[in-house]
Amino acid sequence: MIIDLHAHSTKSDDGRAKVENYCKWIKTRELPLDGFVLTEHRQFDDESDYSPLGAEYGLLILKGSEVETEYGHVLVFGVTPELVQEFDFASISLPLANVIEACDKHNAVAVPCHPGRPRVGMAAHLEEYGVPEGVKIVEIYNGGSRNNEDEIACSLADEQGYAGIGGSDAHIVSHIGRCATRFNQDIHSMQDLVEALQNNAFEAVTFR
């Protein structure tokens, strides 16, 4: 299965895409996506139920989050009510170590995203803070990357032995599916996705 692991809807402060419009775009453009994960900024959307849309369009629609740390932005997969209580998702200055520790405690996965991006990517903070402990996966292909940002991300992953995922980082409909992640098994739920990430049963793909 190919899943876009990084997308934003109108639930995010800078998102301009409705979830149904993502679905329509994927189908009308015949994109090679089996689903996508909504990783809204600084929150976990526990209210929206996208299962009817997923059933209508034959797509897996899952929900994660994108939080902000001193090392830049981090995707979180496997958010539970218990994990939400561990740290303030709305904070713009979370300690990455705390996020990773909480995710490990609650069987979730923390993935620094667009690590090659200035200011909001992990690579920009390594000189000041050093290489963080506990990171196992980073986003190496990001649909919003410019210049050599993905190259920096890939080099970082190679140097540190990180696995790599891909995501479009879509904020508008036409950007969905620019990058994604291919899984070696069927994914039917967030639990399946978390297990696949933990088992390194995936590879990043780009369609840019």
Short mmCIF file of C-alpha atoms in Angstrom, two decimals:
data_model
loop_
_atom_site.label_atom_id
_atom_site.label_comp_id
_atom_site.label_asym_id
_atom_site.label_seq_id
_atom_site.Cartn_x
_atom_site.Cartn_y
_atom_site.Cartn_z
CA MET A 1 0.00 0.00 0.00
CA ILE A 2 1.10 3.53 -0.73
CA ILE A 3 0.09 6.11 1.87
CA ASP A 4 0.81 9.83 2.03
CA LEU A 5 1.89 10.25 5.65
CA HIS A 6 1.84 14.05 5.86
CA ALA A 7 -1.18 16.17 4.87
CA HIS A 8 -3.13 19.09 6.32
CA SER A 9 -6.79 20.01 6.02
CA THR A 10 -8.68 23.16 6.91
CA LYS A 11 -8.36 21.99 10.52
CA SER A 12 -4.80 23.33 10.40
CA ASP A 13 -4.36 27.09 10.66
CA ASP A 14 -2.67 27.26 7.26
CA GLY A 15 -4.49 24.40 5.55
CA ARG A 16 -6.82 25.20 2.66
CA ALA A 17 -7.95 21.73 1.62
CA LYS A 18 -11.15 19.93 2.54
CA VAL A 19 -10.67 16.23 3.15
CA GLU A 20 -13.34 15.26 0.65
CA ASN A 21 -11.59 17.33 -2.01
CA TYR A 22 -8.37 15.40 -1.37
CA CYS A 23 -10.34 12.22 -1.99
CA LYS A 24 -11.87 13.54 -5.20
CA TRP A 25 -8.48 14.72 -6.47
CA ILE A 26 -6.83 11.37 -5.78
CA LYS A 27 -9.55 9.50 -7.66
CA THR A 28 -10.05 11.87 -10.61
CA ARG A 29 -6.30 12.17 -11.15
CA GLU A 30 -5.86 8.42 -10.59
CA LEU A 31 -3.03 9.00 -8.15
CA PRO A 32 -1.32 5.81 -6.92
CA LEU A 33 -2.41 6.40 -3.33
CA ASP A 34 -4.28 3.98 -1.11
CA GLY A 35 -4.74 6.57 1.62
CA PHE A 36 -3.33 9.49 3.55
CA VAL A 37 -2.75 10.68 7.11
CA LEU A 38 -3.99 14.05 8.32
CA THR A 39 -1.27 15.49 10.55
CA GLU A 40 -2.81 18.75 11.70
CA HIS A 41 -0.51 21.36 13.21
CA ARG A 42 -0.16 21.52 17.01
CA GLN A 43 -3.24 19.42 17.72
CA PHE A 44 -4.86 16.04 17.45
CA ASP A 45 -8.28 16.13 15.83
CA ASP A 46 -10.20 13.58 17.89
CA GLU A 47 -13.59 14.86 16.73
CA SER A 48 -13.69 14.27 12.99
CA ASP A 49 -14.76 10.87 11.66
CA TYR A 50 -13.57 10.36 8.10
CA SER A 51 -14.49 6.68 7.84
CA PRO A 52 -17.62 7.38 5.73
CA LEU A 53 -15.52 9.38 3.25
CA GLY A 54 -12.90 6.65 3.21
CA ALA A 55 -15.53 4.03 2.46
CA GLU A 56 -17.10 6.16 -0.28
CA TYR A 57 -13.81 6.77 -2.09
CA GLY A 58 -12.03 3.53 -1.25
CA LEU A 59 -9.26 5.30 0.65
CA LEU A 60 -7.72 4.84 4.07
CA ILE A 61 -7.94 8.13 5.97
CA LEU A 62 -6.02 8.21 9.25
CA LYS A 63 -5.20 10.96 11.73
CA GLY A 64 -1.90 11.91 13.35
CA SER A 65 -0.36 15.20 14.40
CA GLU A 66 2.50 17.58 13.69
CA VAL A 67 4.06 19.13 16.78
CA GLU A 68 6.86 21.67 17.23
CA THR A 69 10.09 21.04 19.14
CA GLU A 70 13.46 22.71 19.57
CA TYR A 71 14.67 20.49 16.73
CA GLY A 72 11.85 21.56 14.42
CA HIS A 73 8.59 19.92 13.43
CA VAL A 74 7.78 16.31 14.26
CA LEU A 75 5.02 14.03 12.98
CA VAL A 76 3.33 11.83 15.56
CA PHE A 77 1.58 8.59 14.57
CA GLY A 78 -0.48 6.57 17.00
CA VAL A 79 -1.96 9.38 19.08
CA THR A 80 -4.14 8.15 21.95
CA PRO A 81 -6.05 9.97 24.70
CA GLU A 82 -3.28 8.95 27.07
CA LEU A 83 -0.57 10.40 24.82
CA VAL A 84 -2.46 13.69 24.54
CA GLN A 85 -2.16 14.01 28.32
CA GLU A 86 1.63 13.62 28.24
CA PHE A 87 2.49 16.97 26.64
CA ASP A 88 0.87 20.09 25.26
CA PHE A 89 0.37 19.50 21.55
CA ALA A 90 -0.29 23.23 21.08
CA SER A 91 3.13 24.27 22.38
CA ILE A 92 5.68 25.66 19.92
CA SER A 93 8.68 24.72 22.09
CA LEU A 94 8.32 21.09 23.10
CA PRO A 95 11.50 19.24 24.07
CA LEU A 96 12.01 16.56 21.43
CA ALA A 97 13.27 14.15 24.09
CA ASN A 98 9.96 14.44 25.93
CA VAL A 99 7.95 13.84 22.76
CA ILE A 100 9.98 10.73 21.91
CA GLU A 101 9.77 9.42 25.47
CA ALA A 102 6.01 9.89 25.57
CA CYS A 103 5.57 8.25 22.18
CA ASP A 104 7.67 5.26 23.21
CA LYS A 105 5.64 4.96 26.43
CA HIS A 106 2.32 4.89 24.57
CA ASN A 107 3.35 2.83 21.52
CA ALA A 108 3.35 5.80 19.16
CA VAL A 109 6.01 6.89 16.66
CA ALA A 110 7.68 10.32 16.44
CA VAL A 111 9.17 11.27 13.07
CA PRO A 112 11.00 14.58 12.50
CA CYS A 113 9.63 15.95 9.25
CA HIS A 114 11.29 17.99 6.51
CA PRO A 115 14.57 17.78 8.48
CA GLY A 116 16.48 19.59 5.74
CA ARG A 117 14.34 22.71 5.94
CA PRO A 118 15.77 25.89 7.47
CA ARG A 119 14.54 26.74 10.97
CA VAL A 120 11.77 24.11 11.19
CA GLY A 121 13.91 21.11 10.22
CA MET A 122 16.11 19.00 12.48
CA ALA A 123 19.36 19.47 10.55
CA ALA A 124 19.28 23.22 11.23
CA HIS A 125 19.60 22.60 14.97
CA LEU A 126 22.21 19.86 15.16
CA GLU A 127 25.13 22.24 15.59
CA GLU A 128 23.46 23.92 18.55
CA TYR A 129 21.89 20.92 20.27
CA GLY A 130 23.75 17.89 18.91
CA VAL A 131 22.26 14.72 17.47
CA PRO A 132 19.12 13.85 19.46
CA GLU A 133 18.70 10.45 21.03
CA GLY A 134 15.79 8.20 20.20
CA VAL A 135 15.13 9.27 16.61
CA LYS A 136 14.72 6.24 14.35
CA ILE A 137 12.83 7.60 11.36
CA VAL A 138 12.85 10.93 9.54
CA GLU A 139 10.91 12.25 6.56
CA ILE A 140 13.33 12.14 3.64
CA TYR A 141 10.88 13.09 0.86
CA ASN A 142 8.59 16.07 1.44
CA GLY A 143 6.29 17.41 -1.25
CA GLY A 144 6.90 21.00 -0.16
CA SER A 145 10.70 20.81 -0.17
CA ARG A 146 12.70 23.41 -2.06
CA ASN A 147 16.27 23.55 -3.32
CA ASN A 148 18.31 20.79 -1.66
CA GLU A 149 16.14 20.18 1.40
CA ASP A 150 15.39 16.56 0.54
CA GLU A 151 19.05 15.94 -0.25
CA ILE A 152 19.98 17.22 3.23
CA ALA A 153 17.32 14.96 4.72
CA CYS A 154 18.59 11.91 2.83
CA SER A 155 22.18 12.62 3.82
CA LEU A 156 21.15 12.99 7.46
CA ALA A 157 19.30 9.67 7.33
CA ASP A 158 22.31 7.95 5.76
CA GLU A 159 24.75 9.41 8.26
CA GLN A 160 22.66 8.56 11.33
CA GLY A 161 21.16 5.28 10.11
CA TYR A 162 17.59 6.56 10.13
CA ALA A 163 14.83 4.96 8.12
CA GLY A 164 12.98 7.35 5.81
CA ILE A 165 9.35 8.09 5.05
CA GLY A 166 7.70 10.29 2.45
CA GLY A 167 4.79 12.71 2.68
CA SER A 168 3.34 15.47 0.55
CA ASP A 169 2.99 18.04 3.35
CA ALA A 170 -0.04 19.10 1.33
CA HIS A 171 -1.88 22.24 2.39
CA ILE A 172 -3.80 22.56 -0.87
CA VAL A 173 -5.61 19.84 -2.78
CA SER A 174 -3.31 19.65 -5.78
CA HIS A 175 -0.27 18.84 -3.64
CA ILE A 176 -1.58 15.59 -2.17
CA GLY A 177 0.46 12.54 -3.16
CA ARG A 178 3.61 14.37 -4.28
CA CYS A 179 5.54 12.11 -1.91
CA ALA A 180 4.39 9.09 0.05
CA THR A 181 5.44 5.87 1.76
CA ARG A 182 5.10 2.35 0.37
CA PHE A 183 4.34 -0.32 2.96
CA ASN A 184 5.17 -3.99 2.60
CA GLN A 185 1.84 -5.03 4.10
CA ASP A 186 -1.80 -4.01 4.09
CA ILE A 187 -2.57 -1.11 6.39
CA HIS A 188 -6.11 -0.95 7.73
CA SER A 189 -5.68 1.16 10.86
CA MET A 190 -3.31 3.48 12.68
CA GLN A 191 -2.21 0.50 14.76
CA ASP A 192 -1.19 -1.31 11.57
CA LEU A 193 0.70 1.76 10.41
CA VAL A 194 2.53 2.18 13.72
CA GLU A 195 3.56 -1.49 13.70
CA ALA A 196 4.84 -1.21 10.15
CA LEU A 197 6.86 1.89 11.05
CA GLN A 198 8.28 0.16 14.13
CA ASN A 199 9.23 -2.86 12.02
CA ASN A 200 10.84 -0.80 9.23
CA ALA A 201 8.48 -2.44 6.76
CA PHE A 202 8.30 0.55 4.41
CA GLU A 203 10.16 2.79 1.98
CA ALA A 204 9.78 6.42 0.98
CA VAL A 205 8.65 7.19 -2.56
CA THR A 206 8.43 10.43 -4.49
CA PHE A 207 6.27 11.30 -7.50
CA ARG A 208 7.58 14.83 -7.98
#
